[in-house]
PDB file of C-alpha atoms in Angstrom:
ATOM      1  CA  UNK A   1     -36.373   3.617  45.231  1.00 60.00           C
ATOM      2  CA  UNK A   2     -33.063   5.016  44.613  1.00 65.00           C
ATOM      3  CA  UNK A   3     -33.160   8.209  42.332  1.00 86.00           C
ATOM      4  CA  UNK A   4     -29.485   7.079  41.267  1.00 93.00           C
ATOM      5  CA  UNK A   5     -25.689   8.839  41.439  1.00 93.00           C
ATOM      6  CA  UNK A   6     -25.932  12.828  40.450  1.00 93.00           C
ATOM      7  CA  UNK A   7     -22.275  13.543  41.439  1.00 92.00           C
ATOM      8  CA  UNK A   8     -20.125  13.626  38.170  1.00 93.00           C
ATOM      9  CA  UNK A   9     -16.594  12.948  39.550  1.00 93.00           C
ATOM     10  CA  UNK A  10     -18.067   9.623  40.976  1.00 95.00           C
ATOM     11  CA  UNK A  11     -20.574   9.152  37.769  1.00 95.00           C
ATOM     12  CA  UNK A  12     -17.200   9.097  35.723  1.00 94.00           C
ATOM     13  CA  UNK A  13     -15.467   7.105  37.584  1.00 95.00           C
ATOM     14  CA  UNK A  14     -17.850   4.134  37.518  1.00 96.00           C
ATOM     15  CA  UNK A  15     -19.858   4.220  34.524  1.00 96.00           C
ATOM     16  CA  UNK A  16     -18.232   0.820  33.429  1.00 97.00           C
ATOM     17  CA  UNK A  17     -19.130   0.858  30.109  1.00 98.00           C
ATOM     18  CA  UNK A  18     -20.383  -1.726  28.157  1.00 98.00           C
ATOM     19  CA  UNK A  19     -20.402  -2.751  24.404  1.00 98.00           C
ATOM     20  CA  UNK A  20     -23.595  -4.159  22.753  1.00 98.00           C
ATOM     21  CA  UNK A  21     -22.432  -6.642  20.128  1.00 98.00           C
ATOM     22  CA  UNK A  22     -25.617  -5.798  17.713  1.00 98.00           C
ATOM     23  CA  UNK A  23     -25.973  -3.382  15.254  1.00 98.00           C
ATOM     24  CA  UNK A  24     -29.049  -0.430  15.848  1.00 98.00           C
ATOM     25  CA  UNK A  25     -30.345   1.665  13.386  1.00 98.00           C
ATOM     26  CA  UNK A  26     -32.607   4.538  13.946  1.00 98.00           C
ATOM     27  CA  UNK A  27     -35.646   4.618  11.627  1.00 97.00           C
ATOM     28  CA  UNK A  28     -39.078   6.500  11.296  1.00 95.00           C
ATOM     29  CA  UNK A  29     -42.675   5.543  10.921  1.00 93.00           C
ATOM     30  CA  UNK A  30     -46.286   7.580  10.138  1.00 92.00           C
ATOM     31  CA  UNK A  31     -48.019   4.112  11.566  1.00 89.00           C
ATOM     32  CA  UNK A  32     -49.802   4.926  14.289  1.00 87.00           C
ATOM     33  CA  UNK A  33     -48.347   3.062  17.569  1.00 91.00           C
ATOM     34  CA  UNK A  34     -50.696   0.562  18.298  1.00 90.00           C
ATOM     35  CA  UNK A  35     -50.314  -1.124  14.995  1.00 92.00           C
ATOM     36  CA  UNK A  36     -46.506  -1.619  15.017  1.00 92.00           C
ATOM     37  CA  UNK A  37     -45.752  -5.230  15.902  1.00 92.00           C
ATOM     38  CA  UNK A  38     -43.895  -4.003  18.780  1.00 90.00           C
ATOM     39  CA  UNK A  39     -43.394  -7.363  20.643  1.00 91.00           C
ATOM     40  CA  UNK A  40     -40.955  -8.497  16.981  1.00 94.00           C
ATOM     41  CA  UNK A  41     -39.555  -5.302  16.629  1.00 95.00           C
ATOM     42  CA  UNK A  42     -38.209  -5.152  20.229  1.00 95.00           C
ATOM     43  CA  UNK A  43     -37.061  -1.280  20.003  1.00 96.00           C
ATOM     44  CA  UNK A  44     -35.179   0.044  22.171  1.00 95.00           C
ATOM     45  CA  UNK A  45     -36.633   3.504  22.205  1.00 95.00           C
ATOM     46  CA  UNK A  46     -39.357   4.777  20.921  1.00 95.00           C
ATOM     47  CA  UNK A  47     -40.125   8.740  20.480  1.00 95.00           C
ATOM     48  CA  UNK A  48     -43.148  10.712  19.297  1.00 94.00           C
ATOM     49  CA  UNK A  49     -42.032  13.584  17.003  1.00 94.00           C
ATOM     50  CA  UNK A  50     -44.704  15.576  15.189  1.00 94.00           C
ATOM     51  CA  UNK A  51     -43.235  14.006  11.719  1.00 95.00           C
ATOM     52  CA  UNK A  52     -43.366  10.449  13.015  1.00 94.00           C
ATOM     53  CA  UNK A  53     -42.562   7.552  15.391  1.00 94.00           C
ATOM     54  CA  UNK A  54     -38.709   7.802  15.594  1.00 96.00           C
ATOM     55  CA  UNK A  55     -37.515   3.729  16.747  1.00 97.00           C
ATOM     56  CA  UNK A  56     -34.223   2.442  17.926  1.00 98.00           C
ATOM     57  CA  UNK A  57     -34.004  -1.636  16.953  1.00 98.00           C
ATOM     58  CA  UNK A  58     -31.482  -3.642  15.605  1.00 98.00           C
ATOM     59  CA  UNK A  59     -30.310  -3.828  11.919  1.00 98.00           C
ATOM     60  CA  UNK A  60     -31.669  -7.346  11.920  1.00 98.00           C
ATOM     61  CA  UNK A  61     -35.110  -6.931  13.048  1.00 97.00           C
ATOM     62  CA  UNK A  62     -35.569  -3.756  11.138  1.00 97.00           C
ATOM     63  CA  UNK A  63     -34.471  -5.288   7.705  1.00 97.00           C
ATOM     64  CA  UNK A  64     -36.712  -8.135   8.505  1.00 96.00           C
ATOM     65  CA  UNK A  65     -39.355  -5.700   8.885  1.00 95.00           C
ATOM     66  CA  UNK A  66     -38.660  -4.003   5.617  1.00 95.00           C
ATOM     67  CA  UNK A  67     -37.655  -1.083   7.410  1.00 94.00           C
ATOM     68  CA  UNK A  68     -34.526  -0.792   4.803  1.00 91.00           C
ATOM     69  CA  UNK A  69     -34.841   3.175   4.858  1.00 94.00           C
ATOM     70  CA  UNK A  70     -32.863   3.628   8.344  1.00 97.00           C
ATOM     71  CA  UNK A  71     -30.103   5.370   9.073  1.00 97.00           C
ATOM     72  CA  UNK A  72     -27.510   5.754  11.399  1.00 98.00           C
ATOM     73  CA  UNK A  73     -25.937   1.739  11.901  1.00 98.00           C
ATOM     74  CA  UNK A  74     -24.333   2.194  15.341  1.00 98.00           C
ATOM     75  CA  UNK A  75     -23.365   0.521  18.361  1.00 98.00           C
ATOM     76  CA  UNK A  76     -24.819   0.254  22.226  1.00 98.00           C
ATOM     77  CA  UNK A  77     -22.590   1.102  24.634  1.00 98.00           C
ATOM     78  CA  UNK A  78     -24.463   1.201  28.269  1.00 98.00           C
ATOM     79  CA  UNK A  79     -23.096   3.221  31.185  1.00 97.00           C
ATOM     80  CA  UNK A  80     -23.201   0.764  34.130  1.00 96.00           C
ATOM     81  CA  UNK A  81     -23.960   2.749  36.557  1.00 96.00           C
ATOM     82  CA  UNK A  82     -26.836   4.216  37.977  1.00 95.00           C
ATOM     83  CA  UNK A  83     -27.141   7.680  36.851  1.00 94.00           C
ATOM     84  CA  UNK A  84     -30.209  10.108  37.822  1.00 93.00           C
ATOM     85  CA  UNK A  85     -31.984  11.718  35.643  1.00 91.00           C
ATOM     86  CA  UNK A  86     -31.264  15.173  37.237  1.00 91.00           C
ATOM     87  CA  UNK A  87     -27.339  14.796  36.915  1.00 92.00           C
ATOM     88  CA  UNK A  88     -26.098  17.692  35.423  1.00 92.00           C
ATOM     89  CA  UNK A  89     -23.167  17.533  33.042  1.00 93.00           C
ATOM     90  CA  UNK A  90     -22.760  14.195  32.298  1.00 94.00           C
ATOM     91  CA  UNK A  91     -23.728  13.612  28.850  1.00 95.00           C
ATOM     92  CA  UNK A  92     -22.276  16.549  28.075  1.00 95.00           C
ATOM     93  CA  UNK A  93     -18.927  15.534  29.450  1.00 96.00           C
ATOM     94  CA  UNK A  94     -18.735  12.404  27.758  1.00 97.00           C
ATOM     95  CA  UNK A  95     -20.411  13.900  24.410  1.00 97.00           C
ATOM     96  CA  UNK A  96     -17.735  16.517  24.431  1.00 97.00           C
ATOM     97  CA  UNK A  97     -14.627  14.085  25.315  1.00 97.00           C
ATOM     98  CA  UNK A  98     -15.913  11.973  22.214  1.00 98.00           C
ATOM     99  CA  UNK A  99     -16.327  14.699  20.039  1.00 98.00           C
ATOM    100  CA  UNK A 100     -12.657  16.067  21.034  1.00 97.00           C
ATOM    101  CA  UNK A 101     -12.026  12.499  19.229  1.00 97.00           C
ATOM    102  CA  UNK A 102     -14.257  12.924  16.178  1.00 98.00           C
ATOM    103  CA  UNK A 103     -17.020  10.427  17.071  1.00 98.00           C
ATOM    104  CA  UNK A 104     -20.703  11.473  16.984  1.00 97.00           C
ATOM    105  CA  UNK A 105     -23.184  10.436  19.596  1.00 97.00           C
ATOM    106  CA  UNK A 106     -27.092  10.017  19.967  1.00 97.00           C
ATOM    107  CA  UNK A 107     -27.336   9.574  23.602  1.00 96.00           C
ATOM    108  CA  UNK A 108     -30.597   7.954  25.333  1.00 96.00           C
ATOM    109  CA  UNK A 109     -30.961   8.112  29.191  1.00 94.00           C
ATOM    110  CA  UNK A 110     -33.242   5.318  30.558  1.00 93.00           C
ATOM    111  CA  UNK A 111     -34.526   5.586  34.065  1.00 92.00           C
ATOM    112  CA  UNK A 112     -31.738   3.430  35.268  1.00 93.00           C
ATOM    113  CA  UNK A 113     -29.025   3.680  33.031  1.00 94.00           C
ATOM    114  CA  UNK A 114     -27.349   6.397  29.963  1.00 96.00           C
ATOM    115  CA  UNK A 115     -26.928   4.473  26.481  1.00 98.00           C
ATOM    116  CA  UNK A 116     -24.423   6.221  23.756  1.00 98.00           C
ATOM    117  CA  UNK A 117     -25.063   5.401  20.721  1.00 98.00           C
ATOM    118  CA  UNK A 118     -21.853   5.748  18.542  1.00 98.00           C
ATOM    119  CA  UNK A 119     -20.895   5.089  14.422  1.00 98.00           C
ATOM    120  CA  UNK A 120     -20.726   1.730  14.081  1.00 98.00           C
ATOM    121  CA  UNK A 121     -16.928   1.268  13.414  1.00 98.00           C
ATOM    122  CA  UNK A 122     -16.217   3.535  15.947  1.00 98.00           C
ATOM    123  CA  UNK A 123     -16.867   1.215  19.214  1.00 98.00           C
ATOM    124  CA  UNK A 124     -14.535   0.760  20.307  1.00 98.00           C
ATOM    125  CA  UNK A 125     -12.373   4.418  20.233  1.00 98.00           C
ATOM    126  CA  UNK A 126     -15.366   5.025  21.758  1.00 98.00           C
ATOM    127  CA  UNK A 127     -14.892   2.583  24.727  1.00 98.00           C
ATOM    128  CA  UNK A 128     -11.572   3.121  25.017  1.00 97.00           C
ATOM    129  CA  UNK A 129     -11.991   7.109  25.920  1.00 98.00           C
ATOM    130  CA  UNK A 130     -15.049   6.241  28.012  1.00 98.00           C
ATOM    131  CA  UNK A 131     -12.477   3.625  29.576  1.00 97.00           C
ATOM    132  CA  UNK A 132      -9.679   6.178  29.982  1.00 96.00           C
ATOM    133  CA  UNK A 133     -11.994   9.317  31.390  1.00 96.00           C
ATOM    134  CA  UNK A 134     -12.938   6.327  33.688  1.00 95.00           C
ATOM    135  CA  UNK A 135      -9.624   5.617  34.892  1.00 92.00           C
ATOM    136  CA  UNK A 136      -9.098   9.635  35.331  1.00 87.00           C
ATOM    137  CA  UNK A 137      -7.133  10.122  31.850  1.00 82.00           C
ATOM    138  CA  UNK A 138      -7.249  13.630  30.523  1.00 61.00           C
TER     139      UNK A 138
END
């Protein structure tokens, strides 16, 4: 199995970003794992802290949950390409162009794929400076 692309210059230039159209929110939970209803709540992520379950799921699903105490309504964008997991710089490189721009990030690399999470509002500045470091723009 490929380990995916570690070289940055080539990482950049293909990531081919993509937009999510739904809403996420981040939210937190002391229920213990195996009694979410994880097969409704369809997270996206989900991360053991030592103050809680920290989940990644739609606005939707978590309001219909009764999860109304999350935070953070962003959007999805996906990097297309397959990054590894030992590329170095990457997320920072992107993180840091966006910041230059004044748009936070919460960044989640899968085993395939990176997935920036970004204000919701935001989306697409966002996209277009992933677009433009894509395309080589300062």
């Amino acid at each position: 199995m490929s380990l995916g692309e570690t070289n940055i210059p080539t990482l950049l230039s293909t990531m081919d970003p993509i937009l999510d159209p739904k809403t996420y929110v981040f939210l937190t939970t002391a229920a213990p794992l195996n009694s979410l209803p994880l097969q409704t709540l369809h997270p996206e992520m989900i991360f053991q802290e030592s103050e809680g379950l920290t989940l990644i799921t739609t606005k939707a699903i978590a309001e219909a949950h009764n999860y109304d105490d999350y935070t953070f309504p962003c959007r999805k964008i996906s990097l297309k390409v397959h990054s590894s997991l030992e590329a170095v710089g990457l997320i920072a490189t992107i993180s840091t162009k966006l910041a230059a721009h004044g748009i936070s990030t919460n960044v989640v690399s899968g085993f395939f794929h990176d997935h920036i999470f970004v204000p919701e509002g935001r989306e697409a500045d966002a996209m277009g400076v992933l677009v433009g470091m894509m395309n080589g723009e300062a």
